[in-house]
Coordinates of C-alpha atoms in Angstrom, one line a residue:
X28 CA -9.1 -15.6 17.5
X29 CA -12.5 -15.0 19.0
X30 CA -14.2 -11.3 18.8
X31 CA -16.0 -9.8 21.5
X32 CA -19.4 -10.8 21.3
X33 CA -21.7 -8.7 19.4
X34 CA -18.7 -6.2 18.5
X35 CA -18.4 -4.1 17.3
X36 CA -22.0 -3.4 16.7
X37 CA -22.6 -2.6 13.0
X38 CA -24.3 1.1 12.9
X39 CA -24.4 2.3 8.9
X40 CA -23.5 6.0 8.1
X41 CA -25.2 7.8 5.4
X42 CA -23.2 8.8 2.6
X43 CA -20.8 5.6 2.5
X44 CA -19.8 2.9 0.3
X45 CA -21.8 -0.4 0.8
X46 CA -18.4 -2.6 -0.3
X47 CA -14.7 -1.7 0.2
X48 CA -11.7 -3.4 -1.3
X49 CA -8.5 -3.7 1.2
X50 CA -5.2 -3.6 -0.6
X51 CA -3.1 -5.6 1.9
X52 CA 0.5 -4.1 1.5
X53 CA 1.7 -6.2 5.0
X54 CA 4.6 -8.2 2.9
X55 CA 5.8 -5.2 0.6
X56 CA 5.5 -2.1 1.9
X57 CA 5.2 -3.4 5.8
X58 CA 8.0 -5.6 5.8
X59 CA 10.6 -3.7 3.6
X60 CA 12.0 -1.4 6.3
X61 CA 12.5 -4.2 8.7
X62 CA 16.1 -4.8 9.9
X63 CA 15.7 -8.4 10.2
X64 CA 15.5 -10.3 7.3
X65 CA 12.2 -12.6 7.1
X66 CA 13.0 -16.3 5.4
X67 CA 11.3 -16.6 2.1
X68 CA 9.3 -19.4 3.8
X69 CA 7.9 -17.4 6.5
X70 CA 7.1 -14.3 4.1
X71 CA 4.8 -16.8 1.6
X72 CA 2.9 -18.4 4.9
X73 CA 2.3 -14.7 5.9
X74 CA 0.4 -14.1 2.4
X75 CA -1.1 -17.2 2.4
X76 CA -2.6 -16.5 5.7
X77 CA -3.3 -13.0 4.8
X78 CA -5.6 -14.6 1.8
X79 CA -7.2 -16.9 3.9
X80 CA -8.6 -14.4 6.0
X81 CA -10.4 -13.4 3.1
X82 CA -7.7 -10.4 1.3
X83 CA -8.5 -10.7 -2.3
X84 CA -5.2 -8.4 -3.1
X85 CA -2.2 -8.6 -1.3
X86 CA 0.8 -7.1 -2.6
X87 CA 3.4 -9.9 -2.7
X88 CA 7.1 -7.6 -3.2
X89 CA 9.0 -5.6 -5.3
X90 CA 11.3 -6.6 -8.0
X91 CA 14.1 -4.2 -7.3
X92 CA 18.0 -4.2 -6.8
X93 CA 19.0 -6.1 -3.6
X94 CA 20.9 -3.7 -2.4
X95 CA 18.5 -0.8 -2.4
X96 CA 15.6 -3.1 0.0
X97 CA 17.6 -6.4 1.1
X98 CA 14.7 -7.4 2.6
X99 CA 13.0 -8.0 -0.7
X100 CA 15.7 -9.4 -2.0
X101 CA 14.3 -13.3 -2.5
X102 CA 11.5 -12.0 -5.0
X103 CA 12.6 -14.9 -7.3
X104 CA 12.1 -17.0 -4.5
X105 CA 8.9 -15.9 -3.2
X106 CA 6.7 -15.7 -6.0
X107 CA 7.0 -19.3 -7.1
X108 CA 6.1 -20.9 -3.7
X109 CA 2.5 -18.4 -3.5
X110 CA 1.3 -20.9 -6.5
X111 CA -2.5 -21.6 -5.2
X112 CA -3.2 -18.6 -3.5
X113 CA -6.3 -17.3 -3.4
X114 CA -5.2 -13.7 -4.2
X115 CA -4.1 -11.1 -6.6
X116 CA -0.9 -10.7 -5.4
X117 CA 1.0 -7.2 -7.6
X118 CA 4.2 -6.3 -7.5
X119 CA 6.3 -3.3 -7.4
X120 CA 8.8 -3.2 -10.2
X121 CA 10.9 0.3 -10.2
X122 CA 11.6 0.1 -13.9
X123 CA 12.4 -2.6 -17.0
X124 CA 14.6 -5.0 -16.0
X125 CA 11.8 -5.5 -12.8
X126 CA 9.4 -5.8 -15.5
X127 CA 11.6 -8.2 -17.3
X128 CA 11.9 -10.3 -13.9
X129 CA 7.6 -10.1 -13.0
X130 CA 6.9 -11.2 -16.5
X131 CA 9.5 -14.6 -16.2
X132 CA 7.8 -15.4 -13.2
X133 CA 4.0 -14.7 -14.7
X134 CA 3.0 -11.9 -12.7
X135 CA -0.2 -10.7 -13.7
X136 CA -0.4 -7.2 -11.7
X137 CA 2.1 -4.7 -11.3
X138 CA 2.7 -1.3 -9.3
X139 CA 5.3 1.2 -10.3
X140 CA 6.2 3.9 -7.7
X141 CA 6.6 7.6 -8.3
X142 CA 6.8 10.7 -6.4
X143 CA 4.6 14.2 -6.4
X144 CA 8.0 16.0 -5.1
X145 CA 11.2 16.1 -7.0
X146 CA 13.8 15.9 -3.6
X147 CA 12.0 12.5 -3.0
X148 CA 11.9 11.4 -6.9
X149 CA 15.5 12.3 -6.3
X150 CA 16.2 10.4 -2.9
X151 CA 13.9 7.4 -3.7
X152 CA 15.0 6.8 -7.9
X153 CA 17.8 9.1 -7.9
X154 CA 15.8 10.6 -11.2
X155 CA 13.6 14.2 -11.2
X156 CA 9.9 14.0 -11.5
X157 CA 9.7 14.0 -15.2
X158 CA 12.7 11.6 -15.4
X159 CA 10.8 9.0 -13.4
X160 CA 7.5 9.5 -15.1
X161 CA 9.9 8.9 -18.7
X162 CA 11.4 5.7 -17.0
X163 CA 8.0 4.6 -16.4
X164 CA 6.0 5.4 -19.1
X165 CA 7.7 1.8 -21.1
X166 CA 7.4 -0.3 -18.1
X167 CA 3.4 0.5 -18.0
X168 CA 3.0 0.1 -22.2
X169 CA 4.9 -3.1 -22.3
X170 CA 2.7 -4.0 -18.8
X171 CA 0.0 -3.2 -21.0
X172 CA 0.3 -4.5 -23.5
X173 CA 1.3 -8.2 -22.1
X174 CA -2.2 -7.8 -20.3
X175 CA -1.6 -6.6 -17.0
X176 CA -3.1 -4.1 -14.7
X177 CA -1.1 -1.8 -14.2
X178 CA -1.5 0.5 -10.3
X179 CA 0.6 3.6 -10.2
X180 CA 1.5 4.8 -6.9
X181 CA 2.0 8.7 -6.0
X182 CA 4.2 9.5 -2.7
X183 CA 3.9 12.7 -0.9
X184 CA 1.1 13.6 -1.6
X185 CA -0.1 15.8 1.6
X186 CA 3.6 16.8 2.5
X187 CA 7.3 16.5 2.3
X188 CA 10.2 16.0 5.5
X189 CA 12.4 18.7 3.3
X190 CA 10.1 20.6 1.1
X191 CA 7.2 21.3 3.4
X192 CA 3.6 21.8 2.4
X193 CA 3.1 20.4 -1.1
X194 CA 0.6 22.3 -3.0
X195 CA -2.5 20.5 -4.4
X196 CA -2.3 21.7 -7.9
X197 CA 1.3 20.3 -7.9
X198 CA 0.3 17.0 -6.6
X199 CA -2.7 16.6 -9.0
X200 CA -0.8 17.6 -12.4
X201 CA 1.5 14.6 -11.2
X202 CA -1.3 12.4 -10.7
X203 CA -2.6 13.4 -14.2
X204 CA 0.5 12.5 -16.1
X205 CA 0.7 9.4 -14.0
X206 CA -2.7 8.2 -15.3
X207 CA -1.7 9.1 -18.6
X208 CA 0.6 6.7 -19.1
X209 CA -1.7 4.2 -18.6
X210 CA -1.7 3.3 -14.9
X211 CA -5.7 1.5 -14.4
X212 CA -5.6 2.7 -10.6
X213 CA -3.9 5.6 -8.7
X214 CA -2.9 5.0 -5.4
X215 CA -2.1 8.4 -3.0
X216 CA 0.0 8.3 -0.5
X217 CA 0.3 10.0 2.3
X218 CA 4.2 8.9 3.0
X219 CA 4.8 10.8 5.9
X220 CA 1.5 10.7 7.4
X221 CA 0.6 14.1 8.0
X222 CA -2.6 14.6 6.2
X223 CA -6.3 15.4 7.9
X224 CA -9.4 15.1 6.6
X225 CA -10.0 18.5 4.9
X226 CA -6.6 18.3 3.1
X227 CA -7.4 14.3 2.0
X228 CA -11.3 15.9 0.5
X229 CA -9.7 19.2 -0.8
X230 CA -7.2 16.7 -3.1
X231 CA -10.0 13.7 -4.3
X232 CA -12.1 17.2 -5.1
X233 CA -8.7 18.6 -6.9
X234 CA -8.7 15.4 -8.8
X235 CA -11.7 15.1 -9.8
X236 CA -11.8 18.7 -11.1
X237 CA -8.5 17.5 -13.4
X238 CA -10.3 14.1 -14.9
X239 CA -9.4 11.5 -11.9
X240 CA -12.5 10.0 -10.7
X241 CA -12.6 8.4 -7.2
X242 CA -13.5 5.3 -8.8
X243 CA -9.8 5.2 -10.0
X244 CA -8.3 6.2 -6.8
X245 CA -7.3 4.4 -3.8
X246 CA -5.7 5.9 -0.7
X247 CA -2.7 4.8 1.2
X248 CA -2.4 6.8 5.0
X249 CA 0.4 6.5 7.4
X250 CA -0.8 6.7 10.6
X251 CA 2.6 8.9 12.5
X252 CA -0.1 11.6 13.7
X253 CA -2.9 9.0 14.6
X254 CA -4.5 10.7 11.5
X255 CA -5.2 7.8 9.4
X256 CA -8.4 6.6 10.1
X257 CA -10.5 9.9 10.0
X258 CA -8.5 10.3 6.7
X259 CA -10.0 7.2 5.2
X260 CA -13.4 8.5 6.5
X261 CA -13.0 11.5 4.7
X262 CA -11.9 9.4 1.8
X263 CA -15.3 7.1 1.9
X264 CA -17.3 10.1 2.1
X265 CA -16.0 11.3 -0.9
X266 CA -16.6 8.3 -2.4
X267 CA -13.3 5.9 -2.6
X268 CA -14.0 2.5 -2.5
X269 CA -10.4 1.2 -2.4
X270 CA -8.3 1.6 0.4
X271 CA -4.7 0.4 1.2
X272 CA -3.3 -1.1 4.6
X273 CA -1.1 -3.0 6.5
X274 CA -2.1 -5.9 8.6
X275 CA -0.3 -5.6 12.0
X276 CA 0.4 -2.0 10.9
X277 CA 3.7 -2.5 9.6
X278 CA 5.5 -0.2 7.6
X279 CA 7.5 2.3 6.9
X280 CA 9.4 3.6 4.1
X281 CA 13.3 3.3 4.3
X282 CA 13.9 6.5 2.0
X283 CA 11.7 8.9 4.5
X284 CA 13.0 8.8 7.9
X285 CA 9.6 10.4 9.7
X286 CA 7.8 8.0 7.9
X287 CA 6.1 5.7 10.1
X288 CA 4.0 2.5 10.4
X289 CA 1.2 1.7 7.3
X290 CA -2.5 2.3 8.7
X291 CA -3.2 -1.3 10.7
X292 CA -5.2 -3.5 8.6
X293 CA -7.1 -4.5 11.4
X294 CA -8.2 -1.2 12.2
X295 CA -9.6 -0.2 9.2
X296 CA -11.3 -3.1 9.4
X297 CA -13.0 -2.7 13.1
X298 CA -14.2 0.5 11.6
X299 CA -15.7 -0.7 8.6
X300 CA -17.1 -3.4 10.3
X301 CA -18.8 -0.9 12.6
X302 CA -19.9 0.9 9.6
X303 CA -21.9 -2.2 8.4
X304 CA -19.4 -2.5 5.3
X305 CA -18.4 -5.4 3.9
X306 CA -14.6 -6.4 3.2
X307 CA -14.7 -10.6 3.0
X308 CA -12.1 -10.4 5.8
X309 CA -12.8 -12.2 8.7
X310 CA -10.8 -10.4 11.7
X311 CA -10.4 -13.5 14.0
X312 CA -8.0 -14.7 11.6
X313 CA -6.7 -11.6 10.6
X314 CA -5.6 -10.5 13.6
X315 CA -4.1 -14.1 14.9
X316 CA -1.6 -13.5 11.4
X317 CA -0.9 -10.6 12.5
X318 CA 0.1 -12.0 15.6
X319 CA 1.9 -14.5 13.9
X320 CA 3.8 -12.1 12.2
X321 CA 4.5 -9.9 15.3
X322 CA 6.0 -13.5 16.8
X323 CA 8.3 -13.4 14.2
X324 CA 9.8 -10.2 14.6
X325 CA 9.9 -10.1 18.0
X326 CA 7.7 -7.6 18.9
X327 CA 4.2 -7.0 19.3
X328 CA 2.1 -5.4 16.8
X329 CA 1.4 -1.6 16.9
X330 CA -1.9 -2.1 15.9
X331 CA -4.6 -0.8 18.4
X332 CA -7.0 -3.8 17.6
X333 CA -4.5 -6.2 17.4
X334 CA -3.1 -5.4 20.9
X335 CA -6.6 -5.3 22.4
X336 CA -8.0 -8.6 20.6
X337 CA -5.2 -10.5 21.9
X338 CA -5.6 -9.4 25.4
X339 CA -8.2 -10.5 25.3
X340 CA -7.2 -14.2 24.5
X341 CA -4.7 -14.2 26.8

């Protein structure tokens, strides 16, 4: 798939990152809440196209009870049949036994999933914050000490559908004890999408002040409010280099009902483009998976570039 000529025109902002690394959560996090079950063979060509429009990391699935995300259900299946891919390509495992399952199958990169609010470590593990962080902290040391990285992702991080506002001193002593058990990366999330740019600078700054570097950090925006964008700007500016997204913005979450679709991969991408920083992704063929993707579902993508590329072509 073609791109306008010329477009868009790169124009460099003072203050930004030269190089930013796309975490491509289209087949975990982006596919998990839909209805329709995807065939294993359509979920590894959706990778493997994914990687071959230049994603170095693409997060594969999640190695948890079938009954909790049916959709991911064919783990087993999938991982074998990405053999060749030219990716990272982590997984989510909830606790042992999905470390037990990642390890048989040579994973090399894992994620474990945690919560800075205890009625979603409830909803989501059925566990209260400091049981969850305990049922982790083995799965990251035996991670760790088979030689994998090791990403630990925090949910709610700007706010919560039952508990409201979630203070930032809260959030960050999560984060802290998260890191602690050895997680190499911290991923924020902003699970219900309702973050803006002085809350997303106020947190990295909170962070910071309690030991977590940027260089550590990635960010992970929903995009419900239209918010996600100007929240990775904010993010950039204060220095993140490592940004998550969903190509075709798919997504969701199925334990948050107001959560909404994953920032569109190809978005972030027009923007950084624009910005005159590099990614490796080439959006033609970004897009056109995307497309792909949105063929397979049966309905088009909710992405803004998507939708206006492919116009285009038509």
């Amino acid at each position: 798939m073609s791109l306008p000529d010329g477009l868009p025109m790169a124009v460099p902002a003072a203050g930004l990152p030269a190089r930013v690394t796309i975490h491509e959560v289209g087949p975990r996090d982006g596919l998990q809440n839909e209805k329709t079950v995807v065939p294993v063979e359509v979920k590894a060509e959706f990778i493997r196209r994914l990687a071959d429009a230049g994603l170095r990391t693409v997060e594969a699935t999640s190695f948890v009870r079938p009954e909790w995300v049916p959709q991911l259900a064919d783990a087993e299946q999938l991982v074998p049949l990405l053999d060749g891919v030219d990716a990272e390509l982590p997984v989510l495992v909830p606790n042992e036994r999905g470390l037990d399952r990642a390890i048989a199958l040579g994973v090399r990169r894992i994620a474990v999933f945690g919560s800075a609010t205890e009625t979603f470590a409830r909803r989501n593990l059925n566990r209260t914050v400091d049981e969850s962080l305990e049922m982790f902290r083995p799965v990251v040391a035996r991670a760790r000490e088979t030689g994998m990285r090791v990403r630990g992702y925090l949910s709610m991080c700007f706010g919560d559908p039952w508990e409201g506002p979630v203070p930032l001193d809260q959030v960050a002593s999560v984060a802290v004890r998260l890191m602690e058990l050895g997680c190499d990366e911290l991923s924020l999330g902003d699970t219900i999408g309702v973050a803006t740019p002085g809350h997303v600078r106020a947190l990295l700054g909170r962070l910071t002040e309690r030991g977590v570097g940027v260089d550590r950090v990635a960010v992970h925006f929903h995009d419900t409010y239209g918010q996600a964008l100007a929240n990775t700007l904010a993010a950039l500016e204060h220095g993140v280099t490592t940004v998550d997204a969903s190509a075709g913005g798919l997504g969701g979450c199925p334990y948050a009902k107001s959560a909404t679709g994953n920032l569109a991969t190809e978005d972030l991408v027009w923007m950084l483009d624009g910005l005159g920083i590099e990614t490796g992704v080439d959006l033609g063929r970004l897009t056109a998976t995307s497309v792909w993707m949105a063929d397979h579902l049966g309905r088009p993508s909710p992405s803004r570039t998507v939708r206006a590329l492919s116009q285009k072509e038509s």
